[in-house]
Coordinates of C-alpha atoms in Angstrom, one line a residue:
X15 CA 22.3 -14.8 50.6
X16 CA 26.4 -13.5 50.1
X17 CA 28.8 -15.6 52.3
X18 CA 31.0 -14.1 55.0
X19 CA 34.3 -13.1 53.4
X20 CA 37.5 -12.0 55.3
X21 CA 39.6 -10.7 52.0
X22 CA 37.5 -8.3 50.7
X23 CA 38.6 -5.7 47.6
X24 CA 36.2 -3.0 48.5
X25 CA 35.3 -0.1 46.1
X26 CA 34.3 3.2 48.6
X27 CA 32.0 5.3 46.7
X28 CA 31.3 9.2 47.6
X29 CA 29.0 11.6 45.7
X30 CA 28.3 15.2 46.2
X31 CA 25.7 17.1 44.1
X32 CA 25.4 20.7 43.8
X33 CA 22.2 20.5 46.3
X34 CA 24.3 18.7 48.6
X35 CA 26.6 22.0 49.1
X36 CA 23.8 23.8 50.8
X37 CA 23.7 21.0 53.7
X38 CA 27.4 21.9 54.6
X39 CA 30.6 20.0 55.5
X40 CA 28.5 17.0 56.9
X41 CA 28.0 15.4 53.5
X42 CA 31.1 16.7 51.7
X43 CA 33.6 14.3 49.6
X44 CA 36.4 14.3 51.8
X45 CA 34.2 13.4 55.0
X46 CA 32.5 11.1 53.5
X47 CA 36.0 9.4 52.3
X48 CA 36.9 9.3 56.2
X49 CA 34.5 7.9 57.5
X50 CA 34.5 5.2 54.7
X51 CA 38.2 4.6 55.0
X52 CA 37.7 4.4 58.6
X53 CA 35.6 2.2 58.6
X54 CA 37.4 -0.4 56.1
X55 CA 40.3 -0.5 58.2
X56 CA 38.5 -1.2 61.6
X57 CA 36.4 -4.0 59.6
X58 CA 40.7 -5.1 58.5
X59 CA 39.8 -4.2 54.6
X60 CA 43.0 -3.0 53.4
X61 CA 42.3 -3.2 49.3
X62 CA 40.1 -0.5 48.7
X63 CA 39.5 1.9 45.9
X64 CA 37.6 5.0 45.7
X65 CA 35.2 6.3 43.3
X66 CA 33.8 9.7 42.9
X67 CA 31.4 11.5 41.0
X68 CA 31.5 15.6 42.6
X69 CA 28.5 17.9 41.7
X70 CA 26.4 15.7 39.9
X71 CA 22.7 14.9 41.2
X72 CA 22.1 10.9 42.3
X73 CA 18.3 10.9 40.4
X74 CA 20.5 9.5 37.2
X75 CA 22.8 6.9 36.7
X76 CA 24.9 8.5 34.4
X77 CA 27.7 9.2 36.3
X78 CA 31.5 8.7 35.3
X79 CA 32.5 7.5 39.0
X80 CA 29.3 4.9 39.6
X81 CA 29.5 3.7 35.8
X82 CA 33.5 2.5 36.4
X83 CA 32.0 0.9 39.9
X84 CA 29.7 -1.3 38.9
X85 CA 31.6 -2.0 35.4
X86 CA 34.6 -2.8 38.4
X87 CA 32.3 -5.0 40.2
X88 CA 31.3 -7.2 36.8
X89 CA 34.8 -7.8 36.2
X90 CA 35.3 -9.0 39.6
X91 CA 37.8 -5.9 40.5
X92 CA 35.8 -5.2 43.5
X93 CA 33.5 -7.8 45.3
X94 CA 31.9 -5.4 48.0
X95 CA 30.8 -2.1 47.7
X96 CA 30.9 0.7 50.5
X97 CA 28.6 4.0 50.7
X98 CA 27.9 6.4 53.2
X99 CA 24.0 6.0 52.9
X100 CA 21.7 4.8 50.1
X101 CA 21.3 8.5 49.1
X102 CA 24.7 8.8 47.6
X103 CA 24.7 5.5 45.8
X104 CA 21.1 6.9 43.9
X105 CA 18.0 8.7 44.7
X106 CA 16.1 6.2 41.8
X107 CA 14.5 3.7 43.8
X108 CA 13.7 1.5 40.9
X109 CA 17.5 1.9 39.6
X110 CA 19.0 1.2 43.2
X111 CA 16.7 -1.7 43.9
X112 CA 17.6 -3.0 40.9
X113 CA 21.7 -2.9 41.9
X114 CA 21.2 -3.8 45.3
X115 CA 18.0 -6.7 44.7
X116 CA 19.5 -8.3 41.6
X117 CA 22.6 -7.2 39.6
X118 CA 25.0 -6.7 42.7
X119 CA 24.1 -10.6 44.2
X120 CA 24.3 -12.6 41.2
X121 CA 27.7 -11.0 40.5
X122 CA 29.0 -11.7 44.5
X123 CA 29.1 -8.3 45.3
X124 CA 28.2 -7.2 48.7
X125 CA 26.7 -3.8 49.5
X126 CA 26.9 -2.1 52.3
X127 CA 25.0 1.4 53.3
X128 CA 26.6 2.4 56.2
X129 CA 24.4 4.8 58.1
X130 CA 21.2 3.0 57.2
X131 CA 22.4 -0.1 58.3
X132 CA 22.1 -1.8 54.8
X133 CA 24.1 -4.5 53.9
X134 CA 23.2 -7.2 51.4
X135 CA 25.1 -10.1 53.3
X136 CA 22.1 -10.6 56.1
X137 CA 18.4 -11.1 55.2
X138 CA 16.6 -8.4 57.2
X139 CA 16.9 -5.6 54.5
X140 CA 13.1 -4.8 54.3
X141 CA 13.8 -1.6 55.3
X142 CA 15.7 -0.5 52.2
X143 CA 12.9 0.1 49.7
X144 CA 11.2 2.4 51.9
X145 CA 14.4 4.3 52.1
X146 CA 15.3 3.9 48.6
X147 CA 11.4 5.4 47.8
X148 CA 12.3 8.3 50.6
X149 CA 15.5 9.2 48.8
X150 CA 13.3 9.8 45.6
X151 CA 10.6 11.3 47.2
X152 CA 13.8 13.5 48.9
X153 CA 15.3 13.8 45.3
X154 CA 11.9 15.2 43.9
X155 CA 10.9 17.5 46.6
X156 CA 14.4 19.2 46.4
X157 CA 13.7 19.4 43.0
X158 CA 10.0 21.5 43.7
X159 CA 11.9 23.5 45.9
X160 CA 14.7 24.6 43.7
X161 CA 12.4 25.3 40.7
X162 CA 10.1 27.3 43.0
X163 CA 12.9 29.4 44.1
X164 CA 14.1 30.4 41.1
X165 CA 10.5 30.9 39.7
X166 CA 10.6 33.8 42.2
X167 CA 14.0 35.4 41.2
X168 CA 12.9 35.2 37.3
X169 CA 9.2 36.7 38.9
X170 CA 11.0 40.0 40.4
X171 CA 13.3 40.2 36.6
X172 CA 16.3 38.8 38.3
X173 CA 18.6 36.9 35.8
X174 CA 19.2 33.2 36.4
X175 CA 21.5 32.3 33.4
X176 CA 25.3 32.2 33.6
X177 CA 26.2 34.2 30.9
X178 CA 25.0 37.6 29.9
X179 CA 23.5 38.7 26.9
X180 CA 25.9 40.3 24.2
X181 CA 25.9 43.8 24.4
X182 CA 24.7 44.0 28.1
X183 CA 27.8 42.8 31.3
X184 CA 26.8 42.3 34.6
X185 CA 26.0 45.4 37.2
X186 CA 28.9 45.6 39.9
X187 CA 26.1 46.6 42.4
X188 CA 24.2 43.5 41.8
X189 CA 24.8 40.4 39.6
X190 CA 21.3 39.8 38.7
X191 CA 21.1 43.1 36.7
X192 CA 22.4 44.2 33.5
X193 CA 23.9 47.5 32.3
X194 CA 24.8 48.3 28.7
X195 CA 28.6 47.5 27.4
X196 CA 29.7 50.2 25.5
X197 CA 32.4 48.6 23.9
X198 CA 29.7 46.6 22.1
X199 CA 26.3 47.7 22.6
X200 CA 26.8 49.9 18.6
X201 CA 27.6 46.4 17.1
X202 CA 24.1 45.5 18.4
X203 CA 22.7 48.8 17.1
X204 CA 24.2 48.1 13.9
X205 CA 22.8 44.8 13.2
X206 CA 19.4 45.9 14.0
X207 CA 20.1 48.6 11.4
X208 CA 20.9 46.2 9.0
X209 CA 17.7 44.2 10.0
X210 CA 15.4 47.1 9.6
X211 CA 17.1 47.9 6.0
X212 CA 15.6 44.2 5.3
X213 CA 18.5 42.0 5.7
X214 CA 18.8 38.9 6.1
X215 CA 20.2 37.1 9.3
X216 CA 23.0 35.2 7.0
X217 CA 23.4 38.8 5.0
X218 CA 24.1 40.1 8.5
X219 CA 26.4 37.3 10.1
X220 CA 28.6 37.4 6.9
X221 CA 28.8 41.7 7.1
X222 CA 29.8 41.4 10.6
X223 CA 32.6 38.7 9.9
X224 CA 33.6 41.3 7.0
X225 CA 34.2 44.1 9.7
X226 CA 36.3 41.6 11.8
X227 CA 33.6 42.1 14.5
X228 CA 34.5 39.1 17.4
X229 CA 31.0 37.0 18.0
X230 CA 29.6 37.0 21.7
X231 CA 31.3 33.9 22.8
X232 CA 34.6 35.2 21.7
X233 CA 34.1 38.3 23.0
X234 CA 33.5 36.7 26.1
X235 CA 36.7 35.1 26.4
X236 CA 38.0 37.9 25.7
X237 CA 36.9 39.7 28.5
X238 CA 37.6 37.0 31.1
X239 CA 41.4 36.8 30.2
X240 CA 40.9 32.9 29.2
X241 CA 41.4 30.8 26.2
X242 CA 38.1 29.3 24.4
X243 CA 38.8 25.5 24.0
X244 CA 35.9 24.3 22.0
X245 CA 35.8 24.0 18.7
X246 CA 34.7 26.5 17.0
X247 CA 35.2 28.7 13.7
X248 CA 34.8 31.8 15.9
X249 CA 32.7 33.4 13.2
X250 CA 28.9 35.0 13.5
X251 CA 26.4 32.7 11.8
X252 CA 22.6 33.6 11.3
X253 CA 21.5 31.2 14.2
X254 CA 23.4 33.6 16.1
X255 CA 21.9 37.0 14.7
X256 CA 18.1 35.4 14.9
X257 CA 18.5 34.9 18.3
X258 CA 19.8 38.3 19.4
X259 CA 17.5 40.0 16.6
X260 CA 14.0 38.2 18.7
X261 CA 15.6 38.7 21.8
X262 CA 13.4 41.0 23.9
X263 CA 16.6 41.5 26.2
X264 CA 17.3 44.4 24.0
X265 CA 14.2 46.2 24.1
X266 CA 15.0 46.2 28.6
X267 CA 12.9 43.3 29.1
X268 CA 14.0 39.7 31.2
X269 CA 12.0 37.1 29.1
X270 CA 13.3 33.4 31.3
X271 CA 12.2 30.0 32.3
X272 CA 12.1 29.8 28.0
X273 CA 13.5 26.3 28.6
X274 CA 14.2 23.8 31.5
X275 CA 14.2 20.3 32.2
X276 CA 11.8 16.8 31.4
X277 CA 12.0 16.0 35.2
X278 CA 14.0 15.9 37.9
X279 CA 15.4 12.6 37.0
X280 CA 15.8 13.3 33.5
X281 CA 18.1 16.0 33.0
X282 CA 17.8 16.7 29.1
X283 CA 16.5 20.2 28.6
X284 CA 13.6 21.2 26.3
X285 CA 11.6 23.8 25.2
X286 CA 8.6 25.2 27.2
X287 CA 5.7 26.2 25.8
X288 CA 5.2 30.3 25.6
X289 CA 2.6 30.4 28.2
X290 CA 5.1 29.0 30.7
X291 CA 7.7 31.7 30.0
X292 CA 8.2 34.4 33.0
X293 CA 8.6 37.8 31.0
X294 CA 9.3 40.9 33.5
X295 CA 9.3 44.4 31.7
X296 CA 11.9 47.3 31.9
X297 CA 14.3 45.3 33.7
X298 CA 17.0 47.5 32.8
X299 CA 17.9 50.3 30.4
X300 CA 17.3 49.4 26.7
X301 CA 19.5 49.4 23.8
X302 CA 17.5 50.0 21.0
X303 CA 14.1 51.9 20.8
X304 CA 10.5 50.8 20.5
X305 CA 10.2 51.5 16.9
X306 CA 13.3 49.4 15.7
X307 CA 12.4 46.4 17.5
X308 CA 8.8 46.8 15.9
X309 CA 9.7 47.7 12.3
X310 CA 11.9 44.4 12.6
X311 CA 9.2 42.2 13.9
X312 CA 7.2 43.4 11.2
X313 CA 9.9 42.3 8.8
X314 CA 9.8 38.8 10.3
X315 CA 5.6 38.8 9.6
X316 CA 6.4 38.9 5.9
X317 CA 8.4 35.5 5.4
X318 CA 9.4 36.7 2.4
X319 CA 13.0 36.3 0.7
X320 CA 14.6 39.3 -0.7
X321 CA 17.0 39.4 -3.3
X322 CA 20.4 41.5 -3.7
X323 CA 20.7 44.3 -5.9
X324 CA 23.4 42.4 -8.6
X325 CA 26.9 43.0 -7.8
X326 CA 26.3 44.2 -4.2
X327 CA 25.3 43.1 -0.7
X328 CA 21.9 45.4 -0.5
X329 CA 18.4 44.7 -1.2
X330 CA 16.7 46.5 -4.1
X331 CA 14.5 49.4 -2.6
X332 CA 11.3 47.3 -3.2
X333 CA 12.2 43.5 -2.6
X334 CA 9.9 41.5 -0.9
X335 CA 7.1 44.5 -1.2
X336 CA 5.5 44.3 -4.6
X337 CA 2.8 41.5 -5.5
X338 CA 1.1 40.8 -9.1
X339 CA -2.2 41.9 -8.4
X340 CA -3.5 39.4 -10.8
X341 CA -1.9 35.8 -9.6
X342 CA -0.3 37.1 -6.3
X343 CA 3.0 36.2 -7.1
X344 CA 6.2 38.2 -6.0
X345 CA 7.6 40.4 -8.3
X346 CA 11.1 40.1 -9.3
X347 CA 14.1 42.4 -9.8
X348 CA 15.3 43.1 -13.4
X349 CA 17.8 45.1 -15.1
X350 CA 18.3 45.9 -18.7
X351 CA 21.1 47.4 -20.4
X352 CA 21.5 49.4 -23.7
X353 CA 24.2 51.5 -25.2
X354 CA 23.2 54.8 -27.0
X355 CA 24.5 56.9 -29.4
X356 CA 24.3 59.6 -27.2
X357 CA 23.4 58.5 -24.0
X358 CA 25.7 56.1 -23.6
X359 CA 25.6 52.9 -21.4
X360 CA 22.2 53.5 -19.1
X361 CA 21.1 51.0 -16.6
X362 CA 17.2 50.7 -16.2
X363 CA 16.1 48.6 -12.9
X364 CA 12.2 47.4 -13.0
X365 CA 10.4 44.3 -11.6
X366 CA 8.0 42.0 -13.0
X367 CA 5.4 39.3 -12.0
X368 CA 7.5 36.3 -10.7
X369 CA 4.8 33.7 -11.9
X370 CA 5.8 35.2 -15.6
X371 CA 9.0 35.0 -15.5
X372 CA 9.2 31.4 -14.3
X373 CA 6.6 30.2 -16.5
X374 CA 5.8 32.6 -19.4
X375 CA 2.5 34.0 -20.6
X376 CA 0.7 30.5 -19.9
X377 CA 0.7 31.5 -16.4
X378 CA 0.3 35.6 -16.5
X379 CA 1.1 38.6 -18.3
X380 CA 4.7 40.5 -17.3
X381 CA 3.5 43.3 -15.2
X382 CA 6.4 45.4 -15.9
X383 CA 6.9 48.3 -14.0
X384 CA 10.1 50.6 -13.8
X385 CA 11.8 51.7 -10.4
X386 CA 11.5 55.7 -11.6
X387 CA 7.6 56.0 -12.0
X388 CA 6.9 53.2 -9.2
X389 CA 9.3 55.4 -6.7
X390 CA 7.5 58.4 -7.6
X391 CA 3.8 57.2 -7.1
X392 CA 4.7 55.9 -3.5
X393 CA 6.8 58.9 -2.8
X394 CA 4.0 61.1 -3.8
X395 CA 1.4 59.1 -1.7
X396 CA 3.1 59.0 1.3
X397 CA 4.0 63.1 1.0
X398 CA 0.2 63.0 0.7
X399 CA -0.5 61.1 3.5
X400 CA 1.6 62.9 5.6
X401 CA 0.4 66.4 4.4
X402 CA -2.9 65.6 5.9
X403 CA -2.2 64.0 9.6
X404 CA 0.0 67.5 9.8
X405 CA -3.0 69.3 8.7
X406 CA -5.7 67.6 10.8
X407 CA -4.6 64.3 12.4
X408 CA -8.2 64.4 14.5
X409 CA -9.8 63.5 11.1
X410 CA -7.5 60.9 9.8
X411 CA -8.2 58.9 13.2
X412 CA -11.1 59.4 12.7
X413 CA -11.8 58.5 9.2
X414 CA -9.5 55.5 10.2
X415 CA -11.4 54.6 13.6
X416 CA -14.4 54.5 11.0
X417 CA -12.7 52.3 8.6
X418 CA -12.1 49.8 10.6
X419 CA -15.1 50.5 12.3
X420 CA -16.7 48.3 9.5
X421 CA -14.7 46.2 8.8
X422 CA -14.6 44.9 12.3
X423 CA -18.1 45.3 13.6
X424 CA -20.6 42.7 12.1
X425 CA -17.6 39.9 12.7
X426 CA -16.9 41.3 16.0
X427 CA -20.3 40.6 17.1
X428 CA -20.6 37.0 15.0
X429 CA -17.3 36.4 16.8
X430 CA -18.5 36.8 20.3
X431 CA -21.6 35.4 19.9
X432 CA -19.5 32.3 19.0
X433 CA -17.4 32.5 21.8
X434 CA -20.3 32.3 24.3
X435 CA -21.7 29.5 22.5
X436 CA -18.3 27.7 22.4
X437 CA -17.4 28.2 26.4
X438 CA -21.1 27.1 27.3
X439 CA -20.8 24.3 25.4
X440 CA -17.4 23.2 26.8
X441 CA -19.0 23.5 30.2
X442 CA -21.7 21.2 29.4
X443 CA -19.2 18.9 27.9
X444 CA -16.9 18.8 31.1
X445 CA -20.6 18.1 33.1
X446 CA -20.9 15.7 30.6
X447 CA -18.0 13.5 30.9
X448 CA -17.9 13.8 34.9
X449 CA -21.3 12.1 35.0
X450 CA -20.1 9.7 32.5
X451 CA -18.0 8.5 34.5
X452 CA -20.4 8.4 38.0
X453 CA -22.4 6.2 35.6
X454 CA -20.0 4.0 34.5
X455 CA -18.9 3.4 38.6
X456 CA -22.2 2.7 39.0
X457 CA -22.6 0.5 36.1
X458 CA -25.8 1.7 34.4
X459 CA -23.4 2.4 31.5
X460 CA -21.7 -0.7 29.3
X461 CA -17.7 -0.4 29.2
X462 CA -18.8 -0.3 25.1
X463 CA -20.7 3.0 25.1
X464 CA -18.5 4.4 27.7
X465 CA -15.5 4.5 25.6
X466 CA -17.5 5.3 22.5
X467 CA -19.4 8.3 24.7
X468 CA -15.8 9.6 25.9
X469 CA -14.2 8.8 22.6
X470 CA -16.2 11.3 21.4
X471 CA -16.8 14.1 23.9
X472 CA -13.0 14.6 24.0
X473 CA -12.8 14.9 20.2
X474 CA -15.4 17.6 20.5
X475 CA -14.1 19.8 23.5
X476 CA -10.2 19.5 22.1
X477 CA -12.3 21.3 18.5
X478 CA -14.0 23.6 21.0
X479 CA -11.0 24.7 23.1
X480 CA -8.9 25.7 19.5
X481 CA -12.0 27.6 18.1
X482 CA -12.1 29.5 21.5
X483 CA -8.6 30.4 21.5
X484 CA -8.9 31.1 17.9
X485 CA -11.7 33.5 18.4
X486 CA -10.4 35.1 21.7
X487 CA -7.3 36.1 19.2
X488 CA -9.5 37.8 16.9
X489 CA -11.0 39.8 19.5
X490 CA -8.1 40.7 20.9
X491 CA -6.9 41.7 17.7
X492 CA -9.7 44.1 16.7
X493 CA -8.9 45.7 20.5
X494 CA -5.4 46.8 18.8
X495 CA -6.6 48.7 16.0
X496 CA -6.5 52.2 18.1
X497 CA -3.2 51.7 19.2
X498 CA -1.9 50.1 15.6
X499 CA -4.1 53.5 14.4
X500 CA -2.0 55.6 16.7
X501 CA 1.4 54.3 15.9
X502 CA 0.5 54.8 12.2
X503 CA 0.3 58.5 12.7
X504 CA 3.7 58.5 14.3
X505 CA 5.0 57.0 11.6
X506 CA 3.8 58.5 8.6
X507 CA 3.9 62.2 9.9
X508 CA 7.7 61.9 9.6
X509 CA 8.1 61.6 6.0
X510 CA 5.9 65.2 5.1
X511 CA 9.3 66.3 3.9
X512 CA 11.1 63.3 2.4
X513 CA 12.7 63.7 -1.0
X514 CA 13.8 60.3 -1.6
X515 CA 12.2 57.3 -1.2
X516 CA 14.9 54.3 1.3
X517 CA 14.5 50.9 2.0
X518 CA 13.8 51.8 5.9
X519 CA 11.1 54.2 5.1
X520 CA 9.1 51.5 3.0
X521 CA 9.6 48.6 5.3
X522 CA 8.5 51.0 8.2
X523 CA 4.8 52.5 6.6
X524 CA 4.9 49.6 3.9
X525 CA 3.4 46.2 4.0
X526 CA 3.1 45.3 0.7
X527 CA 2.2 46.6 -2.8
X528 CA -0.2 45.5 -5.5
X529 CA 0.8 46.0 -9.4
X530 CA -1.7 45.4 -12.0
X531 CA -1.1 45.4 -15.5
X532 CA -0.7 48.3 -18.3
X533 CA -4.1 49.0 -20.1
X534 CA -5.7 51.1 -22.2
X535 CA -9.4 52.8 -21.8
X536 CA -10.3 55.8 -24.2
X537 CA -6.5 56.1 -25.9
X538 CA -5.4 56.5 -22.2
X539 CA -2.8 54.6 -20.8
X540 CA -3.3 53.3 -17.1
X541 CA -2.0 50.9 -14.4
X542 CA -3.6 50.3 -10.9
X543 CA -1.2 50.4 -7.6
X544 CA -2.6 49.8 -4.7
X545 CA 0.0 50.5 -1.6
X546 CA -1.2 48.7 1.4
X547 CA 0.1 50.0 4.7
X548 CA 0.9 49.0 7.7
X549 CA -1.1 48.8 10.7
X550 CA -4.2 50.3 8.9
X551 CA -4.4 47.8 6.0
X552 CA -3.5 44.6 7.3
X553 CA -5.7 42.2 5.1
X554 CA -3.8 40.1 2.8

C-alpha cells in the first residue's frame, strides 16, 4: 500500500475519442481539465501537468499523451496520476489492471479515478476490475454498434469513405452520392480505352504522365485549394490504374466494407474476404458502358504479357492471342527487313512459336506465320460470322444453344449428382461429430479415439465443403452460357462490315488463336487456324 503524501507532482490526464463526441459537452477535453484542475487545487496540489490524447479510442494503448505519462511516471516526473474515470485512462481491462495492479505501485505512483472513487493509496479497490471489465465490455459494444450502423448506410449504397473516387465529386444535394466530374471523367474514359486496346496498367500510368495528366490525389488538392504535404512523386503508377481499372465504381455500382478492422481493440486494417463485401447496384450514373468494363475484365482472364510493336508504345495487333497449337506456347512478334532492287526497304511483321525461338528445333518447329494472310483469314471469318447472325440469328443460337448443349449435359448431370452426394454426406458428418462429442461427455469414448475420430472427420468435411463450392461454380457456370450466347451475338453482328482488322475488335470477339504448322498433302500447301471465341469457346 502507497503512503500519504502532502507534495504531490500530479500528471492530469484527459482523453476524448471520436465516440465520445456523440455523448456531448459532458465528457469533452476542456471539462474534463476543470474538473481535474479543480480538484488538485482543493486537495492543495499545485505541480500538475496535463496530458492529452484528442480523438483517439482508449481500447489501445498507443497513444502519444498516455505513452509520455507513464514514461513521466518511470522517471519519477510525476508520482500520482489524476483521471476523470477509468474509461479515459483505457477501456483494456487487462492493460489498465496491469497500470493500476502492478507497474503504477512498484514505481510509487498513485492513481486516482475520480468519479469511480478509485484510488490506489487505500485497499478497498475491488471494485475496479469490474469497472475496468465494464469499460471493455462498453468499448466493444460501441464498437457492434458503430459497425452495425454503417453496415446499413453501405446496405442502402450510401458512401462511407472520405474521399471520392477519381472521376466522380460529391452531390451538393447529398454527400453520400456521387455525380460525374467532367473536368475528368474523359481521362477515365481514356484509360479504359487504352485498357481495352490491351495495355498494360504501367503502359497506361506512364501515357498519362506523358500527357501531363495530374493523378487523383493531386487532383484532389487541387480542388480543395490546399497544399499536398506528403511525399510523393505526384506521378500515376500502375497500382494506381489497376485499382481504378477493377473498380466497379465506374460501371455506377457502390462495392464497400472491402476492408475494415482486426477488432475493436486492434485498430490495423485488413482485407475482408469477398463474401463479406456489401455491393449495391446503380448507385449513380456510370461513366463507362457495360461492354468496356467487360471486354477489359476479359483482358484481365488472359494473364498474358503483351509485347510492344518495336520502336513504339502499342501492342502488335495479335499479342497475347496466338498459341502453337503443337506445344502451347505463345507466339512471338518478329520483323524482318530486306532491301530490293526495286522494292526498296519493305518491312515484313510475322510471329512464331515462343518455345522455338527460345530453344530451337529440339523443342518445336517455327510455326511461322505472316501478319498479311493471318489478318485476312480472321477478318474473313468474322465477316462470315457476322453475315449469318444478320441473316438468321434464331439459328445461330440455336446451333450454339445445341453446342453447348453437349458439351454441358452428361457433366451437368455427373456434376449434380455429386453435389447431392457431397451435401448429404457433410450432414452426416456434422451428426457425426456432434454425437462424438455427447459420447465423449459421457465417456463411452477414450480421449485417444476421440481426437483420432475428430482428427479425421474434420479433414473430410473441410475436402467436402471445397468440392461443393467447386461444383456449385460449375453449375453456375453452365447457367451463363445463354446469356454469354446472347452477348456473343451483340458482339459479332457489328463487324458484318469491317474492312480492317484493330486490336479492340480482336480482344472483344477473340480469346485466343491456334497456329499449326505448314504442311503439305497431295502438292498442296496447308496450315490449320483454329480462332476460338469468346463466350462460345471458352475451353482452353
Amino acid at each position: 500500500m502507497l503512503t500519504v503524501q502532502q507534495n504531490y507532482k500530479v500528471g492530469i490526464y484527459v482523453r476524448l475519442s471520436k465516440d465520445d463526441e456523440r455523448a456531448g459537452e459532458s465528457v469533452s477535453i476542456e471539462n474534463q481539465k476543470l474538473m481535474l484542475t479543480k480538484y488538485c487545487e482543493e486537495q492543495g496540489w499545485n505541480d500538475y501537468f496535463t496530458y492529452c490524447d484528442d480523438g483517439v479510442s482508449g481500447t489501445t494503448f498507443d497513444r502519444p499523451g498516455v505513452s509520455q505519462l507513464i514514461e513521466d511516471a518511470k522517471d519519477g516526473k510525476i508520482n500520482l496520476i489524476l483521471v476523470k474515470d477509468l474509461s479515459r485512462f483505457g477501456r483494456n481491462y487487462i492493460q489498465v489492471g496491469q497500470f493500476t495492479d502492478y507497474l503504477f505501485p512498484m514505481i510509487g505512483c498513485r492513481f486516482i479515478a475520480l468519479n469511480d472513487g478509485v484510488d490506489t493509496i487505500n485497499s478497498d479497490n475491488d471494485i475496479m476490475p469490474f469497472r475496468n471489465l465494464f469499460n471493455e465490455f462498453q468499448s466493444k459494444d460501441t464498437s457492434k454498434k458503430i459497425k452495425a450502423v454503417k453496415q446499413a448506410h453501405a446496405k442502402l449504397g450510401n458512401y462511407l469513405g472520405c474521399y471520392v473516387p477519381y472521376g466522380y465529386r460529391a452531390s451538393p444535394d447529398d454527400k453520400h452520392k456521387f455525380i460525374i466530374d467532367e473536368a475528368v471523367a474523359e481521362n477515365v474514359r481514356k484509360m479504359f480505352r487504352y485498357r481495352r486496346q490491351g495495355l498494360g496498367f504501367r503502359k497506361i500510368a506512364g501515357l498519362l504522365n506523358a500527357e501531363h495528366i495530374l493523378p487523383p490525389r493531386d487532383y484532389y488538392y487541387l480542388t480543395k485549394g490546399t497544399e499536398d504535404r506528403g511525399r510523393r512523386n505526384h506521378c500515376w503508377n500502375e497500382v494506381t490504374v489497376k485499382k481504378m481499372l477493377r473498380n466497379e465504381v465506374y460501371i455506377g455500382h457502390m462495392v464497400q466494407n472491402k476492408r475494415g478492422t482486426m477488432s475493436y481493440k486492434n485498430k490495423k486494417q485488413i482485407d475482408k474476404p469477398k463474401d463479406e463485401w456489401i455491393k449495391v447496384e446503380h448507385t449513380h450514373e456510370p461513366i463507362i458502358d457495360m461492354d468496356t468494363w467487360n471486354a477489359c475484365a476479359e483482358l484481365d482472364q488472359r494473364r498474358c504479357k503483351m509485347r510492344s510493336v518495336k520502336g513504339t508504345s502499342e501492342p502488335s495487333l495479335f499479342g497475347g492471342l496466338l498459341r502453337c497449337m503443337d506445344c502451347g506456347f505463345k507466339m512471338r512478334y518478329t520483323e524482318e527487313n530486306h532491301t530490293y532492287p526495286k522494292k526498296g526497304h519493305v518491312k515484313y511483321i510475322s510471329y512464331m512459336c515462343g518455345s522455338y525461338a527460345r530453344s530451337g528445333k529440339a523443342a518445336c518447329s517455327a510455326h511461322i506465320i505472316y501478319l498479311r494472310p493471318l489478318s485476312e483469314l480472321v477478318l474473313d471469318d468474322i465477316r462470315h460470322r457476322a453475315k449469318r447472325v444478320l441473316e438468321d440469328e434464331d439459328r445461330v443460337r440455336r446451333e450454339l444453344l445445341e453446342q453447348k448443349a453437349k458439351q454441358n449435359d452428361r457433366q451437368s448431370k455427373a456434376d449434380r449428382t455429386t453435389l447431392k452426394a457431397t451435401e448429404k454426406r457433410l450432414a452426416e458428418l456434422e451428426r457425426l461429430t456432434q454425437a462424438l462429442y455427447e459420447d465423449k461427455v459421457l465417456g463411452t469414448v477414450p480421449e485417444a479415439v476421440f481426437k483420432n475420430l475428430l482428427t479425421k472427420y474434420e479433414a473430410e468435411r473441410v475436402e467436402k465443403q471445397s468440392l461443393v463450392q467447386s461444383l456449385k461454380q460449375k453449375l453456375a457456370d453452365t447457367a451463363q452460357d445463354e446469356h454469354d450466347i446472347e452477348q456473343y451475338l451483340a458482339n459479332i453482328r457489328k463487324y458484318v462490315s469491317m474492312e480492317q482488322l484493330d486490336r479492340e475488335m480482336l480482344l472483344e470477339l477473340i480469346n485466343y488463336i491456334e497456329i499449326g504448322e505448314r504442311g503439305e498433302k497431295n502438292g498442296q500447301k496447308y496450315r490449320d487456324v483454329v480462332i476460338h471465341y469468346n463466350l462460345v469457346d471458352k475451353a482452353g
